[in-house]
Every structure is written in C-alpha cells, then in structure tokens.
Rosetta silent file (secondary structure, phi, psi, omega in degrees, C-alpha in Angstrom):
SEQUENCE: MIHSTMFYSTSDCKRTPDVLYMTPHVVCLEDDGLCEDAGFDNQTEYKAVDCVSDQYTHAAEIFGEVPYVLTDVFNDSNCERYKGSLAHRADGDCLVLGGQTSEIVVMHTNGSATLKTFMPGRGCDNQDLVSEVLIDVNYFENSFCGMGGFVFYNNAYPGKLTRSRSSGSSSGFSRQAPSTDAAQ
SCORE:     score description
SCORE:     0.000 S_00000001
   1 L     0.000  157.512  177.980   -8.958    9.485   -9.868 S_00000001
   2 E  -120.142  126.604  178.109   -6.977    6.662   -8.372 S_00000001
   3 E   -86.166  122.765 -177.440   -7.630    3.054   -9.338 S_00000001
   4 E  -113.892  126.733  174.293   -7.376    0.810   -6.269 S_00000001
   5 E  -118.795  120.341 -179.483   -6.958   -2.969   -6.430 S_00000001
   6 E  -104.335  126.996 -179.820   -7.148   -4.824   -3.121 S_00000001
   7 E  -105.944  135.401 -175.587   -5.732   -8.369   -2.972 S_00000001
   8 E  -127.918  154.126  172.300   -7.011  -10.920   -0.455 S_00000001
   9 L   -96.573   -1.911  177.775   -6.192  -14.471    0.557 S_00000001
  10 L  -112.167  145.371 -172.505   -9.883  -15.063    1.397 S_00000001
  11 L   -75.340   -9.780 -179.888  -12.582  -15.566   -1.233 S_00000001
  12 L   -96.910   -8.421  179.601  -15.091  -13.109    0.267 S_00000001
  13 L    53.551   32.588 -176.596  -12.781  -10.041    0.183 S_00000001
  14 L   -99.875  -25.826 -178.345  -14.303   -8.936    3.488 S_00000001
  15 L   -83.701 -174.300  176.377  -11.302   -8.884    5.799 S_00000001
  16 L   -66.406  133.224 -179.758   -8.332   -6.554    5.693 S_00000001
  17 L   -67.309  157.313  174.198   -6.526   -6.971    2.355 S_00000001
  18 L   -73.551  -46.215 -175.269   -3.034   -8.420    2.176 S_00000001
  19 E  -141.275  147.513  179.336   -1.893   -5.839   -0.351 S_00000001
  20 E  -130.322  120.621  176.732   -3.382   -2.701   -1.876 S_00000001
  21 E  -106.913  134.466  178.226   -2.182   -1.318   -5.251 S_00000001
  22 E  -134.138  130.845  179.266   -3.184    2.199   -6.298 S_00000001
  23 E  -136.121  144.811  178.640   -2.408    3.915   -9.589 S_00000001
  24 E   -72.515  139.447  177.981   -3.601    7.211  -11.083 S_00000001
  25 L  -141.118  142.860  175.215   -6.043    6.912  -13.980 S_00000001
  26 L   -68.569  -43.346  177.287   -7.905    9.476  -16.056 S_00000001
  27 L  -118.492  130.834 -178.457  -10.883    7.103  -16.204 S_00000001
  28 L  -125.302  125.236 -179.860  -11.523    4.700  -13.354 S_00000001
  29 L  -107.212  126.559  178.706  -14.063    1.879  -13.571 S_00000001
  30 L   -89.629  156.081  176.294  -15.459    0.329  -10.398 S_00000001
  31 L  -106.930   17.399  179.128  -16.573   -3.277  -10.037 S_00000001
  32 L    50.838   44.001  176.044  -19.250   -2.449   -7.427 S_00000001
  33 L    74.081   10.990 -179.948  -17.484   -4.424   -4.703 S_00000001
  34 L   -63.263  128.664  176.258  -17.234   -7.560   -6.807 S_00000001
  35 L  -102.376  122.310 -176.431  -14.801  -10.064   -5.303 S_00000001
  36 E  -137.839  164.024  176.281  -13.200  -12.210   -7.977 S_00000001
  37 E   -59.797  134.882 -177.538  -10.316  -14.566   -8.587 S_00000001
  38 L   -71.634  -14.094  175.006   -7.165  -12.508   -9.136 S_00000001
  39 L    84.226   19.189  176.291   -6.261  -14.650  -12.152 S_00000001
  40 L   -90.494  132.658 -176.683   -2.845  -15.883  -11.087 S_00000001
  41 L   -53.724  126.911  173.635   -2.082  -19.418  -12.292 S_00000001
  42 L    53.633   27.028  179.180   -2.684  -22.096   -9.656 S_00000001
  43 L  -121.992  150.987  179.879   -2.807  -19.536   -6.835 S_00000001
  44 L  -105.003   85.020  175.916   -5.597  -18.710   -4.420 S_00000001
  45 L  -133.720  146.597 -177.664   -5.784  -14.927   -4.449 S_00000001
  46 E  -128.378  157.149 -178.956   -8.815  -12.705   -4.835 S_00000001
  47 E  -139.550  155.395  172.269   -9.241   -9.059   -5.710 S_00000001
  48 E  -135.085  146.136 -174.817  -11.711   -6.224   -5.438 S_00000001
  49 E  -118.947  145.989  179.071  -11.463   -2.936   -7.343 S_00000001
  50 E  -148.355  162.339  173.444  -12.470    0.572   -6.322 S_00000001
  51 E  -115.645  129.651 -176.157  -12.013    4.169   -7.464 S_00000001
  52 E  -133.124  162.512  179.868  -10.791    6.644   -4.855 S_00000001
  53 L  -102.034  -17.364 -176.502   -9.729   10.268   -4.775 S_00000001
  54 L  -144.653  120.121 -176.315   -6.993   10.071   -2.122 S_00000001
  55 H   -68.405  -30.266 -177.456   -4.611    7.176   -1.520 S_00000001
  56 H   -72.065  -47.314  177.975   -3.829    8.166    2.087 S_00000001
  57 H   -63.488  -42.473 -178.957   -7.433    8.333    3.258 S_00000001
  58 H   -60.979  -47.669  179.788   -8.250    5.135    1.374 S_00000001
  59 H   -62.456  -43.445 -179.995   -5.387    3.174    2.972 S_00000001
  60 H   -61.828  -40.072  178.995   -6.263    4.472    6.449 S_00000001
  61 H   -70.342  -42.970 -176.947   -9.914    3.452    5.982 S_00000001
  62 H   -67.025  -44.222 -176.041   -9.144    0.034    4.477 S_00000001
  63 H   -86.870  -26.607  178.200   -6.549   -1.009    7.064 S_00000001
  64 L    55.862 -122.666 -178.970   -8.089    0.714   10.091 S_00000001
  65 L   -85.914   -7.436  179.566   -6.299   -0.489   13.226 S_00000001
  66 L   -73.689  130.108 -179.444   -4.402   -3.242   11.375 S_00000001
  67 L   -60.448  139.793  178.231   -0.732   -2.238   10.970 S_00000001
  68 E  -147.837  159.710  172.041    0.230   -1.314    7.411 S_00000001
  69 E  -123.256  122.161  177.171    3.034    0.274    5.416 S_00000001
  70 E  -105.854  129.121  179.636    2.029    2.545    2.532 S_00000001
  71 E  -120.075  120.592  170.276    4.700    3.353   -0.043 S_00000001
  72 E   -83.918  132.452 -177.787    4.306    6.101   -2.629 S_00000001
  73 E  -111.600  135.121 -177.937    6.330    5.161   -5.713 S_00000001
  74 E  -121.821  156.218  179.163    7.751    7.784   -8.049 S_00000001
  75 L   -84.881    6.182 -179.729    9.259    7.684  -11.551 S_00000001
  76 L  -147.439  161.293 -176.901   12.222    9.742  -10.390 S_00000001
  77 L   -79.263   -5.451  177.506   14.584    9.869   -7.414 S_00000001
  78 L   -95.916   -0.289  179.466   13.347   13.360   -6.413 S_00000001
  79 L    57.732   48.420  178.355    9.783   12.107   -5.792 S_00000001
  80 L  -110.245  -24.899 -178.448    8.192   14.592   -8.181 S_00000001
  81 L  -113.496   97.752 -176.144    6.445   12.286  -10.703 S_00000001
  82 E   -65.730  129.774  179.196    3.952   10.082   -8.885 S_00000001
  83 E  -105.708  -36.580 -178.514    3.583    6.571  -10.318 S_00000001
  84 E   163.679 -175.351 -179.574    1.341    4.916   -7.723 S_00000001
  85 E  -135.134  152.551  179.686    1.139    3.543   -4.203 S_00000001
  86 E  -135.909  128.154  178.149    1.494    0.135   -2.620 S_00000001
  87 E  -122.666  133.262  178.005    0.271   -0.779    0.867 S_00000001
  88 E  -112.923  140.519  167.719    1.130   -3.993    2.715 S_00000001
  89 E   -66.703  129.670 -172.102   -0.553   -5.403    5.781 S_00000001
  90 L  -116.339   49.683 -177.914    2.275   -5.228    8.342 S_00000001
  91 E  -106.584   10.053  176.748    1.207   -7.727   10.992 S_00000001
  92 E    89.850   -0.713  177.281    3.900  -10.339   10.318 S_00000001
  93 E   -74.630  154.614  174.653    1.765  -12.686    8.207 S_00000001
  94 E   -77.642  119.830 -178.649    3.190  -14.276    5.061 S_00000001
  95 E  -109.124  125.376  178.413    1.695  -12.376    2.106 S_00000001
  96 E   -94.204  127.135 -175.998    1.717  -13.950   -1.364 S_00000001
  97 E  -115.077  120.586  175.351    1.991  -11.366   -4.131 S_00000001
  98 L    61.816   23.707  177.089    0.987  -12.060   -7.687 S_00000001
  99 L    73.783    6.962 -179.543    1.182  -15.793   -7.257 S_00000001
 100 L  -136.332  -60.765 -178.049    4.970  -15.803   -7.041 S_00000001
 101 E   -79.760  141.630  173.037    6.713  -13.526   -4.539 S_00000001
 102 E  -116.853  145.325  179.831    6.013  -13.864   -0.825 S_00000001
 103 E  -138.624  152.977  169.563    6.647  -11.106    1.712 S_00000001
 104 E  -125.394  125.753  176.461    6.482  -10.522    5.437 S_00000001
 105 E  -119.107  130.628 -178.125    6.084   -6.940    6.649 S_00000001
 106 E  -129.805  128.095  170.379    6.358   -6.177   10.359 S_00000001
 107 E   -88.533  128.128  179.939    5.809   -2.874   12.177 S_00000001
 108 L   -94.055  157.873 -177.831    8.092   -2.697   15.214 S_00000001
 109 L   -63.575  -22.075  178.295    7.216   -1.006   18.508 S_00000001
 110 L   -83.573    0.860  177.624    9.924    1.625   17.906 S_00000001
 111 L    96.583   -8.682  176.823    8.109    2.762   14.724 S_00000001
 112 L   -84.250  171.340  178.515   10.421    1.144   12.181 S_00000001
 113 E  -137.888  150.432  175.278    9.335   -1.619    9.805 S_00000001
 114 E  -117.811  133.151  176.550   10.996   -4.688    8.305 S_00000001
 115 E  -117.584  116.714  176.526   10.190   -5.961    4.816 S_00000001
 116 E  -109.825  131.898  178.825   11.338   -9.501    3.989 S_00000001
 117 E  -115.179  134.033 -177.686   10.996  -10.791    0.426 S_00000001
 118 E  -123.194  145.723  175.454   11.025  -14.500   -0.411 S_00000001
 119 L  -147.732  159.746  -22.196   11.246  -16.329   -3.752 S_00000001
 120 L   -86.257 -176.961  173.184   10.156  -18.577   -5.367 S_00000001
 121 L    84.192 -164.402 -172.416    6.819  -20.120   -4.517 S_00000001
 122 L   -99.670   -1.629 -172.421    4.270  -19.456   -1.837 S_00000001
 123 L   -94.495  165.371  175.375    6.327  -19.855    1.300 S_00000001
 124 L  -122.880   47.173  178.827    8.061  -17.542    3.724 S_00000001
 125 L   -82.562  141.393 -177.420   10.781  -19.946    4.807 S_00000001
 126 H   -57.079  -31.552  179.923   14.090  -18.395    5.860 S_00000001
 127 H   -68.322  -16.708  178.511   16.023  -20.519    3.350 S_00000001
 128 H  -100.028    9.745 -178.589   14.056  -18.745    0.572 S_00000001
 129 E   -66.064  124.939  179.340   14.821  -15.230    1.879 S_00000001
 130 E   -99.490  -43.555  179.465   15.943  -12.973   -0.979 S_00000001
 131 E  -151.268  155.025  176.465   16.130   -9.609    0.779 S_00000001
 132 E  -138.680  120.934 -176.464   15.454   -7.966    4.114 S_00000001
 133 E  -120.989  130.993  174.076   15.033   -4.192    4.350 S_00000001
 134 E   -98.929  122.804  176.507   14.679   -2.146    7.524 S_00000001
 135 E   -98.597  109.484 -176.393   12.671    1.044    7.018 S_00000001
 136 L   -63.903  149.588 -179.530   13.826    3.429    9.740 S_00000001
 137 H   -57.621  -28.272  179.815   11.203    5.332   11.736 S_00000001
 138 H   -61.744  -32.229  176.878   12.584    8.612   10.318 S_00000001
 139 H   -62.535  -39.570  179.797   11.201    7.728    6.884 S_00000001
 140 H   -74.502  -47.494 -175.622    7.712    7.520    8.394 S_00000001
 141 H   -62.630  -37.961 -172.737    7.983   10.493   10.762 S_00000001
 142 H  -103.830   -8.048  179.696    9.354   12.905    8.169 S_00000001
 143 L    48.120   42.598  179.615    7.751   11.596    4.950 S_00000001
 144 L   -95.157  157.291 -178.785   10.911   12.334    3.024 S_00000001
 145 L   -74.569  130.176  179.653   11.883   10.976   -0.352 S_00000001
 146 E  -157.654  178.377  176.644   14.427    8.195   -0.139 S_00000001
 147 L    53.279   35.683  174.199   15.667    4.867   -1.417 S_00000001
 148 L    83.999   22.204  175.950   15.529    6.011   -5.051 S_00000001
 149 L   118.887   38.152 -179.988   12.033    7.502   -5.257 S_00000001
 150 E  -130.031  144.794  171.685    9.896    6.231   -2.379 S_00000001
 151 E  -127.481  132.586 -173.273    7.983    7.928    0.455 S_00000001
 152 E  -110.126  143.513  177.024    6.731    5.771    3.345 S_00000001
 153 E  -136.884  163.280  174.635    3.652    6.074    5.574 S_00000001
 154 E  -155.092 -172.075 -178.536    1.987    3.889    8.231 S_00000001
 155 L   -55.726  -44.308 -177.396   -0.807    3.916   10.821 S_00000001
 156 L   -74.042  -28.417 -179.054    1.065    6.321   13.088 S_00000001
 157 L  -130.491   70.097 -176.151    2.166    8.583   10.217 S_00000001
 158 L   -80.834   -5.477 -173.324   -0.540    8.339    7.514 S_00000001
 159 L   127.376  168.197 -178.129    0.055   11.892    6.259 S_00000001
 160 L   -90.287  129.350  177.579   -0.845   15.276    7.716 S_00000001
 161 E   -75.970  141.507  172.450   -4.519   15.970    8.292 S_00000001
 162 E  -100.406  151.322 -179.794   -5.907   19.269    7.115 S_00000001
 163 E  -117.571  138.694  175.605   -8.566   21.038    9.149 S_00000001
 164 L   -72.716  131.022 -178.280  -11.466   23.045    7.805 S_00000001
 165 L   -66.355  -34.654 -176.620  -11.184   26.628    9.123 S_00000001
 166 L   -78.797  -40.154 -173.943  -14.928   27.049    9.522 S_00000001
 167 L  -108.257  -18.940 -177.128  -15.859   23.775   11.191 S_00000001
 168 L    77.765    5.576 -178.149  -12.598   22.414   12.548 S_00000001
 169 L   -86.904  155.260  177.845  -13.362   19.022   11.008 S_00000001
 170 E   -69.946  138.546  179.753  -10.861   16.870    9.200 S_00000001
 171 E  -122.785   12.414  178.220  -11.058   17.163    5.454 S_00000001
 172 E   124.086 -176.863 -179.024   -8.414   14.684    4.343 S_00000001
 173 E   -89.642  140.346 -177.397   -4.670   14.455    4.136 S_00000001
 174 L   -81.911  -23.603 -179.847   -2.723   17.501    3.050 S_00000001
 175 L   -73.752  108.173  179.785    0.144   15.556    1.440 S_00000001
 176 L  -105.641  148.853  179.654   -0.949   15.274   -2.159 S_00000001
 177 L   -66.912  137.563  175.100    0.785   13.296   -4.824 S_00000001
 178 L   -63.861 -179.339 -176.655    2.870   15.381   -7.219 S_00000001
 179 L   -55.794  147.434 -177.994    2.099   15.467  -10.917 S_00000001
 180 E  -101.882  158.225  170.361    1.553   12.131  -12.599 S_00000001
 181 L   -72.558  177.334 -179.805    2.872   10.736  -15.810 S_00000001
 182 L   -54.224  104.128 -179.864    0.323   10.122  -18.533 S_00000001
 183 L   -78.160  153.446 -176.263   -2.286    8.217  -16.575 S_00000001
 184 L  -104.277    0.000    0.000   -4.364    5.630  -18.320 S_00000001
C-alpha cells in the first residue's frame, strides 16, 4: 500500500491539493477523508490522508485537468529502490510547503517544467529565490532516471496505460515502482 498525504491551502480540502506526498507502507491507515490542520507552527495548511495502491493513478485522479508534476524519488541514483513520490500543482501558484519553503511550479507549453524554490517564509518573491530548475520535456516523455535518482511524470506523460486483453479497458499504469526499502 501507499500512504498518501494531500496538503491544501484551504480548510475544506475539497479543491486540488497544492502538494501530494506518497510513501510505501506495509500498513496504511486512512482518516476517512478527514481534513485537519497540518500542524505546522503559525501556518495555514491543511491535510487529508488516504491509502492507495498506485501512485500514478492516484495523482492523475487527484489533479485531473490541473497541471501537475509527479516525481518518483529513489534511494539510489539507478532508480531501483523506490522511496516515495511527490506531486506539485504546476499552475504557477505560490505553494507553501511544510510551513517554511515556498515553491512555484509551472508547466510550459513545450512540455518542460520550471521549479522555483524560495526561502525563508511564506512568500515567492524573486529576492528570496534559492534555486530554479528546468525539467526538460525529455524527462517526462521518456520517464528515465536522472538528476541523482528521480523520474518525472505530468498530465501529458502520467505513465503508460495497460490494456486488458479481454475487454480492452484500461487497468492502470504499467510503470510500477521498483522494490522498496523497509516500508513502515
């Protein structure tokens, strides 16, 4: 199972989340859609928890038509030991993460994405820019391991769909996460 935590800037947790964290767990406990304060000091962030079987399908369902960047994170540079996944809403809004870091993720019309990270505080002012990374469209199109143990996906390249031979219906994404470290 995969433990999914969705972070929101709204208290009802009904809109598209700002950020989605997913980690493998042997036992996964759901909160039955409970929306609660994320618990970051003096910050207004909310979270909802879910248990899912596939991070690609889950991200595609949660974000729908809203642009997003999904990153699979690995414990090695060969992308063989899956650690978890992180998905950002990629519509250019300022996203506050964990009550400290702020980020802006933008999907470009050519298929590439830009990730800007800001510190400290809640703002996304250019004078607070710490890093700016361009994720080339080739990372999305080819789903290859790069940048020290990351694989990137987005709305246009969410993973490869598998088809049922008998019915022709979609049965999920064929790209499965490699073996995990000792999940909790």
